C-alpha cells in the first residue's frame, strides 16, 4: 500500500514538473511580447528602450560576480541595485578577501566553475599571465560601444591580440602615495618627508608622541608591497634600462642594489616599530577612524582617503606626498588597475554584456565616482562625468617634473611582477621577522616571475 | 540466519566502480601527473620530466621542506593536544557528574562549526589591538600576557593548534566516551576493592581496554593532521610570512598558479606520508591487541 502511495506521489510530482516546464516555455514568448509593449511605452516616456526590452529578456536571471575585497566596494551598490531593478535580475556579488583572491580565481578558472563576471588586477601584461588563455576564458567584447569610454593608456590592460575583453573603471589619481596628517606635522615642526632620512626623523618624532608614524596593515596581504612597487621609477633611474632588461629576462631583481636598499630601509622602520605595534597582524578596517583620532600619522592610500578621514570626523588637515623610500622622487604613474571580464563559460553571456554596457553609462560612472569615498576622479573618456580633483592632488602633480612621471610603477611596467604580489608580501613579512634575507626576497621574485613566464610560454624565459 | 538476507558479493560492483572512478583513478592519475610538467598552458600536451618536480620540492630555495616539517609537527602536536585532554574529559564525563550530557554537548558543538566561521571568529578574538583575548587580559590586569597571537613567529603555531584543539577535542572525546561505555564496570569495582588508585586503574584497565578507540582517534587524527588545510587557510593563510605553510597550502598555491605538475607532486608526497603513518599506526595497535 505504502509503495503504491509513494509511486503515485512520485508520478504526480513528475507530471507536475513536466507541466511546469511546459508552462514556463510557453510563458516566455508572452513575456517577450509584453516586453515589446513595455519597450514601446518606455520609448514614449523617453526612458532607455534597450534597457526595458532587456528587462523582459533577462527577467529572473542571476548574474554572479567574483571580486577581491576592495575592488568593488559600496560605491557600486547603487549601480548594482539599479541594474537589478532595470533588468529584474539578481546580482550575486562574491567578495573574496584580498589575500585569497588570486588563488580562488585561478582555481575557479581552471576548474571551469567561474562566476559570470570576474575581476583581475590588470596591466598590459596581466591578461595573458593571469587569465593565461583569454580566448578560452573571456567573453569577446570587441565592437562594444563602451570601448571608447576607456582611455587609450588603459586599453592595453583590457585587450589581448587586438580583442577587447576587459572593462577597467579605475581612478587616475596619484595612486597609493603617502597620506599624512598635515596639522600634526606642522605642530611637530615637520615637513612632508622627501628623503628616507627625513622620513626616519619624522617617524622618530611622531612615535615619541605615542602615535603610529606610518601605519601598514600587513594582514591584508597586499599593502606592504606598495612601499616597494609604487616607487618603480627610482629603480629605473638608478639603473636605466632596468624595466626592459627585466622584461627581456636579462636582468634580475636579485642583487639589485637599489631594491636591496629599499628593503633594508623598510625593515629598519619595521624593527623600530614605526609601522605599528603589530603591523603584521593589522587590518585596514579602522584606517579612517585611526587617522581621525590621531592614532596614526601616515599611511599609503589614495588621495580620496582624505575625504574618508574627514567624514570620520577629523578636524586636522591632511596632505599627500611621494613614498620616500630609496629617496624616491618619481610619480607613481599607473595606467592599470582592477578590471572586470566576462566569463566565457557563463550561462548568461548577453546579460554580462548588458552589465558592462550599464556600468559605462554616464549615470553609472557618475554614481560610482560620487559614492566612492576614496576617489576624486574616474579615468574615463566621458566629458559629462563631473570629476572632483582635490587641490592636494593638483599640487602634487604640478610639483613633480614631467620627466619624473614617465616611468610606470614596477608592477605595471614589468612582466609577471604583479602576479607574485601576494607572495612578495609574504616574503617581506618573513624578511622583517628575520626568517629570510633581503636578497632571498628578491630571488623569490625572480623565481616566481620565471614560473609565470613558463606558464605563459614566454620566449624570453626559454 | 536467513540466507536470503545476506547481500550477494555482486552488490559491491557499483560501490567499487564508483570508488575506482572517483577516487582510485584520480589518485593514480595524480601520481602520473606528478612526473610531468603539466601546467595551465600545456592544454593537454604534457611532457614527462621524471623526478624534476620532486627534486624541486626537496631542493628549492623556496623552502618547501619547511612546509613538510610543519605538517609533521602539526600532526604530532595537535594529536597530543587533543587526545590527552579529550581522554580525561571523557573519563570525567563518564563518572557520575551532574549534567554530563549537557557538558558533552557543549564540548562537541565546536566540531560541527564550519572552519570559515571559526576562522573569522578567532581572527577577531586573537587580534592584537582590538581582540577579545587581549582585551580580557588587560581587563584582569594580566596585560603582560598579551601576545600577537597570529603574527608572532613564536606564538602563531600555538594559536593555530589551540584553535584546532578547541574545535576537535569534543569529537575525539565522543569516541572515547563510547569506548569507555563498553568497559565493564566490574573491572573498576574489583580494582577499587584491591585499593587501586586512579592512575593504576587508568594504566591497567582504561587504556588497555580503550585500544580500539585510541586507534580510531589516532588514525583519524594523523590523517587529519597530515592533510590539514582549512584551519590554517582561514586563520593565517600560511603566514606570517611562510611560518605556517604546510604541504596542502603549498599544493593549493601551486595549483592556483597553474603549476599542476608540481601541485600533484606535493599531493603525492602527502599521500606517501599518510600511507606510511596509517600503516605504522594500524600495525602498532594491532600488535597491542594481539598481545592483550
XYZ file of C-alpha atoms in Angstrom:
754
model
C 0.000 0.000 0.000
C 2.766 2.321 1.025
C 4.692 1.560 -2.169
C 1.643 2.380 -4.226
C 1.223 5.646 -2.401
C 4.854 6.596 -2.956
C 4.630 5.642 -6.640
C 1.505 7.730 -7.047
C 3.114 10.730 -5.342
C 6.241 10.410 -7.479
C 4.180 10.150 -10.674
C 2.196 13.222 -9.703
C 5.318 15.204 -8.915
C 6.916 14.161 -12.239
C 3.821 15.180 -14.138
C 3.723 18.466 -12.243
C 7.372 19.069 -13.084
C 6.776 18.420 -16.785
C 3.764 20.700 -16.819
C 5.726 23.387 -15.016
C 8.447 23.080 -17.661
C 5.895 23.409 -20.472
C 4.325 26.304 -18.683
C 7.495 28.312 -18.432
C 8.471 27.805 -22.069
C 5.070 28.806 -23.302
C 5.019 31.743 -20.945
C 8.314 33.091 -22.262
C 7.052 34.446 -25.610
C 4.154 36.062 -23.833
C 6.631 37.805 -21.570
C 8.638 38.858 -24.602
C 5.567 40.302 -26.225
C 4.798 42.121 -23.047
C 8.356 43.328 -23.150
C 7.978 44.928 -26.539
C 4.879 46.642 -25.349
C 6.666 47.914 -22.293
C 9.508 48.940 -24.522
C 7.220 50.990 -26.693
C 5.768 52.565 -23.610
C 9.239 53.357 -22.392
C 10.190 54.960 -25.661
C 7.163 57.149 -25.360
C 8.264 58.234 -21.921
C 11.846 58.785 -23.183
C 13.270 56.053 -20.988
C 16.086 53.835 -22.297
C 14.311 51.443 -24.682
C 17.090 48.865 -24.816
C 17.013 48.539 -21.073
C 13.277 47.990 -20.996
C 13.415 45.256 -23.601
C 16.257 43.668 -21.743
C 14.251 43.778 -18.545
C 11.946 41.219 -20.052
C 14.674 39.217 -21.723
C 16.701 38.714 -18.593
C 13.928 38.653 -16.028
C 14.660 36.273 -13.163
C 18.264 35.548 -14.167
C 21.170 35.747 -11.725
C 24.466 37.406 -12.502
C 27.365 36.258 -10.343
C 30.469 38.399 -9.853
C 33.756 37.299 -8.272
C 35.768 40.189 -6.936
C 38.543 40.929 -4.468
C 37.587 42.689 -1.256
C 38.491 46.270 -2.086
C 37.780 46.431 -5.796
C 34.008 46.679 -5.859
C 33.071 48.373 -2.614
C 29.957 50.261 -1.511
C 30.275 52.716 -4.385
C 28.925 50.012 -6.683
C 25.840 49.333 -4.567
C 23.614 51.858 -6.310
C 24.715 50.803 -9.792
C 24.104 47.146 -8.962
C 20.733 47.899 -7.367
C 19.734 49.989 -10.377
C 20.833 47.194 -12.702
C 18.806 44.661 -10.735
C 15.737 46.891 -10.850
C 16.081 47.755 -14.517
C 16.560 44.198 -15.741
C 14.653 42.380 -12.995
C 17.686 40.223 -12.253
C 19.673 39.349 -9.153
C 23.361 40.123 -8.792
C 25.311 37.700 -6.610
C 28.424 39.576 -5.525
C 31.040 37.147 -4.232
C 33.635 39.214 -2.410
C 36.811 37.328 -1.525
C 39.471 38.509 0.974
C 42.358 40.064 -0.948
C 44.961 37.575 0.249
C 42.868 34.646 -1.004
C 41.543 36.173 -4.209
C 44.184 35.131 -6.735
C 44.140 31.508 -5.607
C 40.347 31.413 -5.611
C 40.056 32.926 -9.079
C 42.678 30.657 -10.608
C 41.052 27.607 -9.076
C 37.640 28.618 -10.393
C 39.005 29.323 -13.872
C 40.924 26.093 -14.151
C 38.023 24.016 -12.862
C 35.556 25.700 -15.251
C 33.420 26.856 -12.343
C 33.895 30.597 -12.557
C 31.271 33.256 -11.967
C 29.648 35.171 -14.850
C 31.989 38.099 -14.244
C 35.420 38.020 -12.608
C 37.993 40.664 -11.845
C 41.761 40.689 -12.116
C 44.379 43.286 -11.238
C 45.197 44.033 -14.841
C 48.101 45.705 -16.579
C 49.467 45.447 -20.122
C 50.972 42.024 -19.347
C 48.409 40.642 -16.932
C 45.732 39.262 -19.238
C 47.974 36.579 -20.698
C 49.726 35.755 -17.449
C 46.812 35.858 -15.000
C 43.991 34.582 -17.194
C 46.501 32.530 -19.206
C 44.078 31.744 -22.031
C 41.816 34.776 -22.566
C 40.198 33.305 -25.664
C 39.063 30.307 -23.665
C 38.001 32.077 -20.502
C 36.804 35.543 -21.548
C 33.824 36.825 -23.479
C 34.967 38.762 -26.531
C 33.674 42.312 -26.139
C 35.208 43.643 -29.351
C 32.962 46.180 -31.018
C 31.186 47.208 -27.843
C 30.447 50.941 -27.787
C 31.958 51.355 -24.337
C 35.447 50.729 -25.699
C 35.646 54.444 -26.467
C 34.963 55.231 -22.804
C 38.247 53.619 -21.729
C 41.239 55.996 -22.031
C 43.840 54.961 -24.599
C 46.516 54.398 -21.939
C 44.332 51.862 -20.143
C 43.139 49.936 -23.192
C 46.276 47.796 -23.249
C 45.192 46.380 -19.873
C 41.837 45.383 -21.352
C 42.804 43.948 -24.741
C 44.688 40.891 -25.923
C 45.568 40.042 -29.526
C 43.557 43.086 -30.651
C 40.413 41.773 -28.994
C 38.627 43.659 -26.267
C 37.960 41.567 -23.169
C 38.075 43.764 -20.065
C 36.459 46.860 -18.670
C 38.647 48.932 -16.404
C 36.943 51.582 -14.306
C 39.534 52.996 -12.001
C 40.843 56.295 -10.750
C 43.558 58.436 -12.312
C 44.729 59.874 -9.010
C 48.316 59.593 -7.852
C 47.822 56.062 -6.587
C 48.978 54.875 -3.202
C 51.016 57.813 -2.134
C 51.632 58.712 1.500
C 48.639 60.428 3.066
C 49.844 62.355 6.100
C 48.389 64.478 8.869
C 49.494 67.965 7.830
C 48.310 69.595 11.044
C 50.195 67.129 13.224
C 53.314 67.506 11.105
C 53.049 71.291 11.489
C 52.685 71.041 15.262
C 55.808 68.894 15.443
C 57.721 71.209 13.129
C 57.862 68.608 10.365
C 57.552 68.877 6.600
C 56.331 66.138 4.289
C 59.370 63.805 4.033
C 61.221 63.900 0.720
C 64.072 61.531 1.548
C 64.469 58.409 3.642
C 66.460 60.325 6.236
C 63.649 62.857 6.597
C 61.095 60.059 6.822
C 63.035 58.313 9.562
C 63.463 61.523 11.529
C 59.743 62.290 11.212
C 58.841 58.766 12.335
C 61.045 59.110 15.383
C 59.431 62.384 16.389
C 55.872 61.155 15.801
C 56.499 57.871 17.596
C 57.651 59.818 20.661
C 54.109 61.253 20.806
C 52.628 57.748 21.143
C 51.289 57.909 17.585
C 51.972 55.230 14.970
C 54.063 57.116 12.412
C 53.415 55.069 9.270
C 50.570 52.600 9.579
C 50.768 49.456 7.441
C 48.061 46.784 7.511
C 50.179 43.669 6.959
C 47.379 41.175 7.465
C 45.522 42.493 4.430
C 48.065 40.578 2.359
C 48.692 43.303 -0.240
C 49.501 46.612 1.452
C 53.192 46.352 2.358
C 54.339 45.611 -1.208
C 53.101 49.070 -2.254
C 56.074 50.581 -0.441
C 58.362 48.660 -2.770
C 56.491 48.628 -6.080
C 54.968 52.124 -6.185
C 58.434 53.665 -6.377
C 59.431 51.778 -9.546
C 60.759 54.941 -11.163
C 63.560 55.123 -8.625
C 64.874 51.681 -9.635
C 64.793 52.620 -13.306
C 66.629 55.862 -12.545
C 69.288 54.012 -10.577
C 69.761 51.524 -13.419
C 68.475 52.946 -16.729
C 67.012 50.252 -18.967
C 66.150 48.041 -15.995
C 62.490 47.613 -16.952
C 63.330 46.497 -20.465
C 66.012 44.167 -19.178
C 63.592 42.675 -16.654
C 61.069 42.111 -19.429
C 63.704 40.516 -21.640
C 64.909 38.354 -18.775
C 68.385 39.852 -18.983
C 68.200 41.405 -15.511
C 67.042 40.140 -12.162
C 65.534 41.579 -9.020
C 68.144 39.704 -7.020
C 71.305 41.671 -6.266
C 69.724 44.934 -7.436
C 71.339 47.413 -5.089
C 68.565 49.971 -5.079
C 65.935 47.320 -4.365
C 68.045 45.901 -1.551
C 68.446 49.399 -0.147
C 64.669 49.924 -0.139
C 64.021 46.565 1.523
C 66.631 47.314 4.177
C 65.040 50.666 4.876
C 61.631 49.042 5.153
C 62.923 46.531 7.671
C 64.670 49.250 9.637
C 61.353 51.073 10.035
C 59.589 47.820 10.905
C 62.184 46.931 13.541
C 61.811 50.384 15.073
C 58.053 49.777 15.417
C 57.186 52.722 13.187
C 54.540 50.716 11.286
C 52.634 49.935 14.487
C 52.981 47.520 17.403
C 51.562 44.631 15.380
C 51.563 45.815 11.778
C 51.848 42.229 10.525
C 48.526 41.340 12.149
C 46.817 44.691 11.486
C 43.969 45.353 9.059
C 42.722 48.486 7.309
C 39.306 48.203 8.955
C 39.785 51.255 11.209
C 42.066 53.276 8.962
C 39.788 56.320 8.632
C 38.966 56.483 12.335
C 42.568 55.915 13.381
C 43.631 58.818 11.153
C 40.823 60.988 12.517
C 41.671 60.060 16.125
C 45.365 60.792 15.563
C 46.319 57.219 16.311
C 48.270 57.154 13.068
C 50.072 59.889 11.190
C 50.772 58.433 7.748
C 49.542 55.585 5.566
C 49.805 54.529 1.949
C 46.455 55.358 0.399
C 44.773 57.117 -2.463
C 44.208 60.878 -2.140
C 40.499 60.252 -1.761
C 41.291 58.796 1.649
C 41.431 62.412 2.849
C 37.677 62.768 2.289
C 37.067 59.490 4.126
C 39.120 60.708 7.083
C 37.186 63.976 7.130
C 33.936 62.025 7.100
C 35.223 60.068 10.078
C 35.258 63.342 11.997
C 38.835 64.572 11.585
C 39.448 68.249 12.262
C 43.059 68.135 11.116
C 44.230 68.945 7.605
C 45.774 66.189 5.514
C 48.230 66.182 2.653
C 49.816 63.726 0.245
C 53.448 63.105 -0.665
C 55.503 60.513 -2.524
C 56.704 57.417 -0.690
C 60.260 58.494 0.120
C 61.906 55.072 0.474
C 65.094 54.955 -1.581
C 64.863 58.769 -1.726
C 62.148 58.330 -4.324
C 61.054 61.433 -6.194
C 59.195 59.778 -9.082
C 55.462 59.863 -9.632
C 53.558 56.544 -9.335
C 52.295 56.526 -12.912
C 49.990 53.525 -13.227
C 47.611 53.145 -16.145
C 46.430 49.822 -14.726
C 44.002 48.602 -12.142
C 41.325 46.103 -11.242
C 39.452 45.141 -14.383
C 36.350 43.067 -14.923
C 35.938 40.349 -17.516
C 33.009 38.271 -18.674
C 33.487 34.543 -18.193
C 33.157 32.651 -21.449
C 31.519 29.696 -19.745
C 28.753 31.903 -18.378
C 25.174 30.807 -18.915
C 24.180 34.463 -19.330
C 26.696 35.991 -21.794
C 24.209 38.586 -23.044
C 23.393 39.663 -19.504
C 27.101 40.020 -18.836
C 27.484 42.266 -21.877
C 24.450 44.251 -20.767
C 26.032 44.738 -17.329
C 29.197 46.110 -18.906
C 27.104 48.488 -21.030
C 25.114 49.537 -17.989
C 28.251 50.261 -15.966
C 29.594 52.588 -18.659
C 26.633 54.921 -18.905
C 27.313 58.443 -17.692
C 24.859 57.952 -14.821
C 26.571 54.782 -13.617
C 30.051 56.273 -13.910
C 28.981 59.375 -12.020
C 27.338 57.233 -9.347
C 30.455 55.092 -8.874
C 32.651 58.174 -8.587
C 30.321 60.071 -6.259
C 29.789 57.123 -3.942
C 33.451 56.124 -3.773
C 34.879 57.553 -0.593
C 38.456 57.280 -1.854
C 38.175 58.504 -5.428
C 38.326 62.054 -6.611
C 38.112 61.166 -10.299
C 37.419 58.260 -12.584
C 39.570 57.522 -15.627
C 37.033 57.592 -18.456
C 36.521 59.436 -21.720
C 33.217 60.988 -20.794
C 33.044 64.740 -20.554
C 29.662 64.563 -18.885
C 31.129 62.918 -15.803
C 31.889 65.565 -13.202
C 35.317 64.919 -11.642
C 36.286 66.112 -8.141
C 40.077 66.503 -8.199
C 41.499 67.569 -4.840
C 43.774 70.622 -4.591
C 46.354 68.366 -2.895
C 46.460 66.141 -5.978
C 46.840 69.056 -8.342
C 49.546 70.474 -6.103
C 51.475 67.181 -6.013
C 51.213 66.547 -9.733
C 52.260 70.071 -10.644
C 55.256 69.905 -8.279
C 56.746 66.851 -9.985
C 58.835 67.250 -13.100
C 57.218 65.697 -16.189
C 60.310 63.558 -16.762
C 59.741 62.008 -13.345
C 56.236 60.990 -14.348
C 57.160 58.826 -17.333
C 58.126 55.509 -15.765
C 55.187 53.387 -14.675
C 55.190 51.683 -11.310
C 57.163 48.450 -11.148
C 54.176 46.083 -11.189
C 52.762 47.670 -14.318
C 55.987 48.296 -16.216
C 57.465 44.820 -15.829
C 56.046 41.456 -16.833
C 54.825 38.888 -14.299
C 55.728 41.103 -11.342
C 52.170 41.821 -10.344
C 51.310 38.100 -10.481
C 53.514 37.500 -7.440
C 52.253 40.448 -5.419
C 50.816 38.315 -2.624
C 53.878 36.105 -2.422
C 56.124 39.165 -2.301
C 54.050 40.481 0.615
C 54.554 37.190 2.460
C 58.284 37.306 1.752
C 58.509 40.892 3.008
C 56.944 39.774 6.285
C 59.276 36.779 6.507
C 62.198 39.164 5.916
C 61.001 41.622 8.560
C 60.612 38.744 11.029
C 64.148 37.595 10.319
C 63.305 34.283 8.674
C 64.511 35.416 5.228
C 67.282 37.576 3.837
C 66.545 40.644 1.708
C 68.196 39.155 -1.347
C 66.208 35.942 -0.929
C 63.027 38.011 -1.145
C 64.267 39.322 -4.494
C 65.451 35.884 -5.620
C 61.994 34.510 -4.886
C 60.505 37.237 -7.041
C 62.786 36.187 -9.916
C 61.794 32.595 -9.419
C 58.077 33.436 -9.235
C 58.333 35.526 -12.390
C 60.134 32.687 -14.132
C 57.325 30.312 -13.172
C 54.702 32.724 -14.505
C 56.734 33.149 -17.686
C 56.955 29.380 -18.043
C 53.198 29.033 -17.711
C 52.761 31.850 -20.246
C 55.285 30.120 -22.561
C 57.313 33.338 -22.760
C 60.131 33.049 -25.308
C 62.461 35.178 -23.200
C 62.433 32.644 -20.394
C 63.136 29.570 -22.536
C 20.450 -16.966 9.801
C 18.199 -16.409 6.809
C 20.476 -16.712 3.771
C 18.140 -14.566 1.695
C 19.010 -11.599 3.924
C 22.742 -11.818 3.161
C 23.774 -9.461 0.382
C 25.493 -11.150 -2.563
C 29.028 -10.092 -3.477
C 27.979 -8.531 -6.758
C 26.333 -5.790 -4.696
C 29.871 -4.492 -4.295
C 30.260 -3.823 -8.006
C 28.579 -0.420 -8.033
C 30.428 0.999 -4.989
C 33.672 -0.478 -6.303
C 33.155 1.176 -9.689
C 32.340 4.499 -8.020
C 35.366 4.145 -5.735
C 37.599 3.248 -8.665
C 36.391 6.009 -10.972
C 36.123 8.852 -8.485
C 38.887 8.005 -6.020
C 41.376 5.413 -7.234
C 41.690 6.580 -10.830
C 42.182 10.295 -9.971
C 44.755 9.290 -7.348
C 46.691 7.180 -9.861
C 46.393 9.937 -12.471
C 47.638 12.397 -9.860
C 50.732 10.294 -9.268
C 51.272 10.074 -13.029
C 50.946 13.846 -13.473
C 53.440 14.458 -10.678
C 56.111 13.210 -13.089
C 55.083 15.676 -15.795
C 55.336 19.399 -16.477
C 51.548 19.766 -16.695
C 50.568 23.389 -16.253
C 47.823 25.835 -17.133
C 49.320 26.471 -20.560
C 50.002 22.889 -21.597
C 46.472 22.380 -22.977
C 46.658 18.634 -22.647
C 50.198 18.376 -24.025
C 52.251 17.264 -21.075
C 55.853 16.089 -21.095
C 57.415 13.539 -18.811
C 60.001 15.262 -16.618
C 60.975 12.370 -14.371
C 61.706 13.320 -10.791
C 62.177 17.024 -11.547
C 59.121 18.115 -9.550
C 60.237 16.083 -6.551
C 63.791 17.417 -6.812
C 62.300 20.922 -6.878
C 60.298 20.194 -3.730
C 63.291 18.912 -1.808
C 65.962 21.311 -3.064
C 64.167 24.554 -3.952
C 65.161 27.877 -2.373
C 61.501 28.325 -1.541
C 61.925 26.070 1.427
C 59.105 23.715 0.592
C 60.739 21.324 3.051
C 59.675 23.574 5.913
C 56.091 23.002 4.769
C 56.591 19.252 5.104
C 58.228 19.778 8.510
C 55.344 21.978 9.663
C 52.855 19.340 8.531
C 54.569 16.615 10.549
C 54.925 18.897 13.574
C 51.251 19.868 13.430
C 50.232 16.231 13.125
C 52.163 15.170 16.213
C 51.448 18.165 18.438
C 47.793 18.600 17.524
C 47.135 14.929 18.253
C 48.781 15.106 21.655
C 46.972 18.337 22.469
C 43.629 16.837 21.507
C 43.917 13.222 22.619
C 45.192 13.680 26.173
C 42.674 16.312 27.358
C 39.889 14.539 25.446
C 40.643 11.308 27.291
C 40.482 12.979 30.696
C 37.341 14.889 29.763
C 35.749 11.653 28.618
C 36.678 9.919 31.896
C 35.348 12.874 33.850
C 32.086 12.877 31.933
C 31.787 9.108 32.265
C 31.783 9.384 36.043
C 28.660 10.415 37.884
C 28.956 14.125 37.026
C 25.714 16.089 37.210
C 24.530 17.346 33.837
C 27.176 15.344 31.952
C 25.081 15.187 28.790
C 24.918 18.966 28.757
C 28.720 19.221 29.066
C 29.183 16.590 26.350
C 27.000 18.617 24.016
C 28.816 21.841 24.805
C 32.192 20.216 24.173
C 31.012 18.607 20.943
C 29.414 21.733 19.477
C 32.602 23.422 18.164
C 33.357 20.411 15.975
C 30.205 20.996 13.923
C 31.049 24.625 13.224
C 32.325 25.391 9.714
C 36.011 26.315 9.502
C 35.220 29.650 7.866
C 33.107 30.718 10.851
C 35.820 29.559 13.244
C 38.438 31.441 11.222
C 36.541 34.720 11.153
C 35.639 34.475 14.841
C 39.096 33.610 16.091
C 40.835 36.117 13.841
C 38.762 38.707 15.620
C 39.232 37.196 19.084
C 43.008 36.939 18.626
C 43.515 40.422 17.152
C 46.343 42.159 18.966
C 44.851 45.638 19.206
C 41.109 45.060 19.445
C 40.768 41.325 20.101
C 38.657 39.839 22.872
C 41.517 37.798 24.340
C 43.986 40.641 24.741
C 41.138 42.888 25.920
C 40.252 40.352 28.590
C 43.880 40.046 29.695
C 44.034 43.817 30.010
C 40.792 43.863 31.969
C 42.069 41.370 34.569
C 45.401 43.220 34.812
C 47.309 40.467 33.038
C 48.369 42.723 30.187
C 51.896 41.298 30.340
C 50.475 38.046 28.910
C 49.203 39.811 25.781
C 50.562 38.345 22.567
C 50.489 38.937 18.847
C 48.622 35.667 18.598
C 48.551 35.317 14.842
C 51.567 37.366 13.803
C 54.355 36.431 16.199
C 56.533 33.591 14.934
C 56.897 32.154 18.441
C 53.193 32.142 19.191
C 51.374 31.586 15.907
C 51.586 27.777 15.875
C 50.349 27.697 19.455
C 47.348 29.774 18.416
C 46.568 27.606 15.395
C 46.902 24.363 17.350
C 44.923 25.851 20.231
C 42.010 26.812 17.980
C 42.195 23.430 16.266
C 42.105 21.682 19.651
C 39.140 23.820 20.729
C 37.325 22.611 17.650
C 38.403 18.978 17.703
C 38.527 17.912 21.355
C 34.778 17.327 21.569
C 34.833 14.953 18.615
C 37.768 12.939 19.976
C 36.129 12.919 23.394
C 32.896 11.497 21.973
C 34.770 8.493 20.560
C 36.472 7.971 23.922
C 33.140 8.228 25.735
C 31.749 5.473 23.506
C 34.831 3.332 24.204
C 34.645 3.922 27.953
C 30.990 2.903 27.959
C 31.977 -0.516 26.660
C 34.357 -1.260 29.561
C 32.586 -3.422 32.149
C 32.132 -1.578 35.451
C 33.036 -4.751 37.349
C 36.716 -4.303 36.437
C 36.809 -0.933 38.176
C 34.878 -2.251 41.178
C 37.333 -5.144 41.578
C 40.279 -2.767 41.234
C 38.807 -0.400 43.811
C 38.328 -3.282 46.269
C 42.008 -4.122 45.730
C 42.823 -0.494 46.568
C 43.998 0.581 43.090
C 44.496 4.331 42.691
C 43.050 6.398 39.796
C 46.331 6.235 37.866
C 46.635 2.480 38.404
C 43.097 1.971 37.115
C 43.850 4.210 34.167
C 47.054 2.355 33.316
C 45.825 -1.201 33.904
C 42.165 -1.063 32.893
C 41.135 2.043 30.969
C 43.990 2.401 28.496
C 44.282 -1.278 27.527
C 40.522 -1.566 27.136
C 40.406 1.659 25.114
C 42.897 0.500 22.484
C 40.215 0.438 19.793
C 39.075 3.991 20.479
C 42.647 5.221 20.731
C 43.451 3.623 17.394
C 40.437 5.192 15.714
C 41.311 8.603 17.131
C 44.955 8.225 16.176
C 44.219 7.192 12.603
C 41.656 9.988 12.206
C 43.943 12.471 13.933
C 47.031 11.586 11.931
C 45.273 11.650 8.571
C 43.582 14.929 9.543
C 46.884 16.407 10.704
C 48.755 15.413 7.566
C 46.167 16.894 5.262
C 45.395 19.912 7.430
C 44.371 22.901 5.321
C 41.154 24.661 6.330
C 42.096 25.826 9.806
C 45.421 27.229 8.584
C 43.909 28.782 5.484
C 41.261 30.655 7.440
C 43.448 31.707 10.357
C 46.829 32.591 8.853
C 46.788 31.591 5.171
C 50.284 30.188 5.736
C 51.610 33.347 7.380
C 53.023 35.402 8.911
C 55.484 35.183 6.037
C 55.666 31.439 5.473
C 55.648 30.459 9.145
C 52.563 28.242 8.986
C 52.788 26.907 5.448
C 52.000 23.205 5.225
C 52.016 20.711 2.363
C 48.424 21.410 1.400
C 48.757 25.206 1.373
C 51.779 24.911 -0.924
C 49.898 22.443 -3.089
C 46.909 24.790 -3.264
C 49.073 27.777 -4.182
C 50.899 25.853 -6.883
C 47.627 24.626 -8.336
C 46.264 28.159 -8.293
C 49.424 29.313 -10.077
C 48.745 26.801 -12.826
C 51.713 24.573 -11.884
C 49.600 21.419 -11.783
C 52.531 19.019 -12.106
C 54.266 20.452 -9.059
C 50.989 20.596 -7.171
C 50.279 16.910 -7.775
C 53.861 16.082 -6.754
C 53.122 17.721 -3.395
C 49.926 15.713 -3.117
C 51.845 12.536 -3.861
C 54.314 13.348 -1.092
C 51.322 13.806 1.194
C 49.848 10.505 0.036
C 53.096 8.689 0.827
C 53.346 10.321 4.266
C 49.729 9.455 5.060
C 50.133 5.858 3.884
C 53.304 5.347 5.944
C 51.742 6.858 9.059
C 48.491 4.933 8.611
C 50.186 1.566 8.131
C 52.516 2.236 11.084
C 49.680 3.119 13.464
C 47.435 0.246 12.418
C 50.287 -2.287 12.699
C 51.362 -0.952 16.074
C 47.863 -1.035 17.508
C 47.077 -4.484 16.042
C 50.207 -5.831 17.748
C 48.972 -4.486 21.077
C 45.579 -6.032 20.556
C 47.202 -9.413 19.818
C 49.334 -9.126 22.970
C 46.224 -8.477 25.042
